[in-house]
Amino acid sequence: MEWYETGDGVETWQEVLLVYNAALRQIETKMEILNEEFQHVHQYNPIEHIKSRIKTPESIVKKLRRNNLDSTIENMVNHVNDIAGIRIICSFTSDIYRIADMIEKQRDIKVMTVKDYIMFPKASGYKSYHMIVTVPVYLSDKTVDAKVEIQIRTVAMDFWASLEHKIHYKFEGDAPEHIKQELVDCAHMVSDLDDKMLQLNEEILELSHMQEVEREEREKERRRQQELENQIHQS
Ligand code: 0O2
């Protein structure tokens, strides 16, 4: 049951905040567990770090106004999908899809929408993988499905998006053309950097795998020699 769609009236803003904070904590914990388990199985952490936030009331009201909707709690909960937002930052583009896949496989998380701005970047140059999901929050007298926006991106994409966001706000969305163009150029550089880093990482993994195989072969050979020497001594 989605409490924001029931007819029993939307609760106070305090309760809404409580639910969204609980939903964020749940997703964060799930991500930490996946990261630890991944480290245990593959000796590698796909997640660099996680940031979460509750959208400010001013920002929520602005979004509602943009969509010609009144600033009621009901409209906020029903029409603003990113009141609770979590950003997962990873090293490589391949990690993004790995994490998205792990999220989709969690039985209590329902994926409502996916926007892949990595395959299809925005005109601004923005790249990121967005998911709107719901997660159940168990309250004393009911269970509610709370919406959370998950943004997954690399460290490099995050660096670009943070700077672009600041510039966007500074010029109130109307930055000079040459700055917009420079940002698009930087976004291409960020993509090239991500591709290069991924390629380099794969080469390093391949090399260390080959070194491991060679080390095992040398060890086997050393044992064979040792056995041979022992047999010669005994005869
Ligand atoms: P803030 O301040 O970061 O919260 P929807 O949310 O699905 O109803 P929308 O807004 O089109 O519709 O969703 P979309 O495109 O998935 O974008 C949501 C969020 O992605 C934005 O939230 C930004 O955080 C980020 N984003 C999208 N496009 C850009 C971009 O061009 N540059 C940067 N830096 N970030 C972007 P808010 O609410 O706009 O802002």
PDB file of C-alpha atoms and ligand atoms in Angstrom, residues 53 55 59 63 66-67 79-82 87 113 115 117 122-128 130 132 149 151 153 160-166 168-169, ligand 1:
ATOM      1  CA  ARG A  53      19.657  14.332   1.296  1.00  0.00           C
ATOM      2  CA  LYS A  55      15.052  18.047  -0.709  1.00  0.00           C
ATOM      3  CA  SER A  59      13.072  23.383  -3.751  1.00  0.00           C
ATOM      4  CA  LYS A  63       9.225  22.042  -8.536  1.00  0.00           C
ATOM      5  CA  ARG A  66       6.955  24.530 -12.320  1.00  0.00           C
ATOM      6  CA  ASN A  67       4.304  21.828 -12.802  1.00  0.00           C
ATOM      7  CA  HIS A  79       4.290  14.464  -7.648  1.00  0.00           C
ATOM      8  CA  VAL A  80       7.834  15.122  -6.442  1.00  0.00           C
ATOM      9  CA  ASN A  81       9.807  11.911  -6.936  1.00  0.00           C
ATOM     10  CA  ASP A  82      13.084  13.087  -5.460  1.00  0.00           C
ATOM     11  CA  ARG A  87      23.730   9.495  -4.689  1.00  0.00           C
ATOM     12  CA  THR A 113      11.435   4.284 -13.450  1.00  0.00           C
ATOM     13  CA  LYS A 115      16.638   7.081 -16.749  1.00  0.00           C
ATOM     14  CA  TYR A 117      21.734   9.471 -18.867  1.00  0.00           C
ATOM     15  CA  LYS A 122      21.478  15.331 -21.498  1.00  0.00           C
ATOM     16  CA  ALA A 123      22.172  18.232 -23.890  1.00  0.00           C
ATOM     17  CA  SER A 124      24.051  19.947 -21.028  1.00  0.00           C
ATOM     18  CA  GLY A 125      26.510  17.018 -21.034  1.00  0.00           C
ATOM     19  CA  TYR A 126      25.035  15.588 -17.803  1.00  0.00           C
ATOM     20  CA  LYS A 127      25.684  11.874 -17.269  1.00  0.00           C
ATOM     21  CA  SER A 128      24.287   9.736 -14.474  1.00  0.00           C
ATOM     22  CA  HIS A 130      18.743   7.559 -12.263  1.00  0.00           C
ATOM     23  CA  ILE A 132      13.082   6.013  -8.818  1.00  0.00           C
ATOM     24  CA  GLU A 149      15.536   8.771  -6.181  1.00  0.00           C
ATOM     25  CA  GLN A 151      21.500   8.629  -8.746  1.00  0.00           C
ATOM     26  CA  ARG A 153      27.583   8.016 -11.211  1.00  0.00           C
ATOM     27  CA  TRP A 160      31.392  17.603 -13.442  1.00  0.00           C
ATOM     28  CA  ALA A 161      27.756  17.589 -12.197  1.00  0.00           C
ATOM     29  CA  SER A 162      28.640  19.453  -8.961  1.00  0.00           C
ATOM     30  CA  LEU A 163      30.435  22.216 -10.830  1.00  0.00           C
ATOM     31  CA  GLU A 164      27.755  22.458 -13.530  1.00  0.00           C
ATOM     32  CA  HIS A 165      25.044  22.592 -10.851  1.00  0.00           C
ATOM     33  CA  LYS A 166      26.827  25.523  -9.128  1.00  0.00           C
ATOM     34  CA  HIS A 168      23.548  26.695 -13.311  1.00  0.00           C
ATOM     35  CA  TYR A 169      22.440  28.217 -10.001  1.00  0.00           C
TER      36      TYR A 169
HETATM   37  P1  0O2 B   1      18.642  19.166  -7.252  1.00  0.00           P
HETATM   38  O1  0O2 B   1      18.891  20.491  -6.663  1.00  0.00           O
HETATM   39  O2  0O2 B   1      19.911  18.420  -7.601  1.00  0.00           O
HETATM   40  O3  0O2 B   1      17.679  18.311  -6.462  1.00  0.00           O
HETATM   41  P2  0O2 B   1      11.484  14.102 -12.151  1.00  0.00           P
HETATM   42  O4  0O2 B   1      12.371  14.433 -10.963  1.00  0.00           O
HETATM   43  O5  0O2 B   1      11.623  12.669 -12.615  1.00  0.00           O
HETATM   44  O6  0O2 B   1      10.062  14.513 -11.930  1.00  0.00           O
HETATM   45  P3  0O2 B   1      13.303  15.623 -13.739  1.00  0.00           P
HETATM   46  O7  0O2 B   1      13.573  16.775 -12.812  1.00  0.00           O
HETATM   47  O8  0O2 B   1      13.313  15.924 -15.211  1.00  0.00           O
HETATM   48  O9  0O2 B   1      11.919  14.976 -13.395  1.00  0.00           O
HETATM   49  O10 0O2 B   1      14.249  14.420 -13.425  1.00  0.00           O
HETATM   50  P4  0O2 B   1      15.710  14.125 -13.917  1.00  0.00           P
HETATM   51  O11 0O2 B   1      15.979  14.570 -15.308  1.00  0.00           O
HETATM   52  O12 0O2 B   1      15.877  12.652 -13.673  1.00  0.00           O
HETATM   53  O13 0O2 B   1      16.647  15.026 -12.967  1.00  0.00           O
HETATM   54  C1  0O2 B   1      16.555  15.002 -11.602  1.00  0.00           C
HETATM   55  C2  0O2 B   1      17.868  15.429 -10.973  1.00  0.00           C
HETATM   56  O14 0O2 B   1      18.997  15.041 -11.765  1.00  0.00           O
HETATM   57  C3  0O2 B   1      18.050  16.915 -10.784  1.00  0.00           C
HETATM   58  O15 0O2 B   1      17.382  17.323  -9.648  1.00  0.00           O
HETATM   59  C4  0O2 B   1      19.572  17.028 -10.658  1.00  0.00           C
HETATM   60  O16 0O2 B   1      20.014  16.590  -9.379  1.00  0.00           O
HETATM   61  C5  0O2 B   1      20.028  16.002 -11.673  1.00  0.00           C
HETATM   62  N1  0O2 B   1      20.198  16.617 -13.002  1.00  0.00           N
HETATM   63  C6  0O2 B   1      19.407  16.468 -14.076  1.00  0.00           C
HETATM   64  N2  0O2 B   1      19.882  17.147 -15.120  1.00  0.00           N
HETATM   65  C7  0O2 B   1      21.019  17.751 -14.723  1.00  0.00           C
HETATM   66  C8  0O2 B   1      21.991  18.605 -15.372  1.00  0.00           C
HETATM   67  O17 0O2 B   1      21.895  18.940 -16.548  1.00  0.00           O
HETATM   68  N3  0O2 B   1      23.045  19.026 -14.596  1.00  0.00           N
HETATM   69  C9  0O2 B   1      23.199  18.661 -13.284  1.00  0.00           C
HETATM   70  N4  0O2 B   1      24.261  19.115 -12.616  1.00  0.00           N
HETATM   71  N5  0O2 B   1      22.289  17.880 -12.652  1.00  0.00           N
HETATM   72  C10 0O2 B   1      21.216  17.432 -13.350  1.00  0.00           C
HETATM   73  P5  0O2 B   1      16.863  18.830  -9.462  1.00  0.00           P
HETATM   74  O18 0O2 B   1      15.609  18.806  -8.703  1.00  0.00           O
HETATM   75  O19 0O2 B   1      16.798  19.509 -10.811  1.00  0.00           O
HETATM   76  O20 0O2 B   1      17.976  19.531  -8.656  1.00  0.00           O
END
